[in-house]
Amino acid sequence: MNPVDIAVIVIVGVAVVGIAAYLIYRKVKGKGGCCDCSSCSSCGGSCPHCKPKEDGKK
């Protein structure tokens, strides 16, 4: 292996790890915001599970 091959392997490896870390970060960041409260009075109704669901049926 010459230095160019090693550099390409390292760059591709770092890119794959970076993309995976970014996707995991987005997934974790998107899940936040809910206090996992048992009653909506403690969060003021701002949690996603406290908001009324609309199923689109009329």
mmCIF file of C-alpha atoms in Angstrom:
data_model
loop_
_atom_site.group_PDB
_atom_site.id
_atom_site.type_symbol
_atom_site.label_atom_id
_atom_site.label_comp_id
_atom_site.label_asym_id
_atom_site.label_seq_id
_atom_site.Cartn_x
_atom_site.Cartn_y
_atom_site.Cartn_z
ATOM 1 C CA MET A 1 0.000 0.000 0.000
ATOM 2 C CA ASN A 2 1.282 3.396 -0.848
ATOM 3 C CA PRO A 3 0.572 6.567 1.153
ATOM 4 C CA VAL A 4 -2.255 7.621 -1.184
ATOM 5 C CA ASP A 5 -4.148 4.361 -0.552
ATOM 6 C CA ILE A 6 -3.760 4.770 3.197
ATOM 7 C CA ALA A 7 -4.930 8.389 3.034
ATOM 8 C CA VAL A 8 -8.025 7.428 1.027
ATOM 9 C CA ILE A 9 -8.904 4.649 3.487
ATOM 10 C CA VAL A 10 -8.480 6.997 6.457
ATOM 11 C CA ILE A 11 -10.529 9.770 4.843
ATOM 12 C CA VAL A 12 -13.360 7.406 3.905
ATOM 13 C CA GLY A 13 -13.311 5.866 7.397
ATOM 14 C CA VAL A 14 -13.461 9.260 9.085
ATOM 15 C CA ALA A 15 -16.284 10.332 6.766
ATOM 16 C CA VAL A 16 -18.334 7.218 7.582
ATOM 17 C CA VAL A 17 -17.829 7.708 11.329
ATOM 18 C CA GLY A 18 -18.705 11.400 11.005
ATOM 19 C CA ILE A 19 -21.902 10.714 9.097
ATOM 20 C CA ALA A 20 -22.945 8.043 11.597
ATOM 21 C CA ALA A 21 -22.249 10.414 14.509
ATOM 22 C CA TYR A 22 -24.255 13.182 12.831
ATOM 23 C CA LEU A 23 -27.233 10.888 12.230
ATOM 24 C CA ILE A 24 -27.153 9.642 15.821
ATOM 25 C CA TYR A 25 -26.901 13.230 17.084
ATOM 26 C CA ARG A 26 -29.931 14.254 15.010
ATOM 27 C CA LYS A 27 -31.893 11.259 16.269
ATOM 28 C CA VAL A 28 -31.074 12.021 19.907
ATOM 29 C CA LYS A 29 -31.626 15.752 19.483
ATOM 30 C CA GLY A 30 -35.033 15.196 17.866
ATOM 31 C CA LYS A 31 -36.245 13.027 20.724
ATOM 32 C CA GLY A 32 -35.591 15.682 23.368
ATOM 33 C CA GLY A 33 -38.005 18.254 24.677
ATOM 34 C CA CYS A 34 -40.470 16.000 26.437
ATOM 35 C CA CYS A 35 -40.271 15.863 30.200
ATOM 36 C CA ASP A 36 -41.961 12.422 30.203
ATOM 37 C CA CYS A 37 -44.484 13.777 32.647
ATOM 38 C CA SER A 38 -47.350 11.719 33.995
ATOM 39 C CA SER A 39 -49.766 14.637 33.804
ATOM 40 C CA CYS A 40 -49.845 17.473 31.302
ATOM 41 C CA SER A 41 -50.217 20.044 34.073
ATOM 42 C CA SER A 42 -46.525 19.799 34.948
ATOM 43 C CA CYS A 43 -45.329 20.679 31.432
ATOM 44 C CA GLY A 44 -48.103 23.089 30.502
ATOM 45 C CA GLY A 45 -49.216 20.843 27.639
ATOM 46 C CA SER A 46 -46.108 21.476 25.557
ATOM 47 C CA CYS A 47 -44.959 17.839 25.346
ATOM 48 C CA PRO A 48 -45.672 15.987 22.099
ATOM 49 C CA HIS A 49 -47.712 13.327 23.876
ATOM 50 C CA CYS A 50 -49.786 16.007 25.673
ATOM 51 C CA LYS A 51 -50.911 17.707 22.471
ATOM 52 C CA PRO A 52 -54.168 16.435 20.989
ATOM 53 C CA LYS A 53 -53.758 13.998 18.130
ATOM 54 C CA GLU A 54 -55.510 14.668 14.858
ATOM 55 C CA ASP A 55 -56.153 11.545 12.841
ATOM 56 C CA GLY A 56 -57.472 13.434 9.823
ATOM 57 C CA LYS A 57 -60.952 11.900 9.954
ATOM 58 C CA LYS A 58 -63.954 14.201 9.857
#
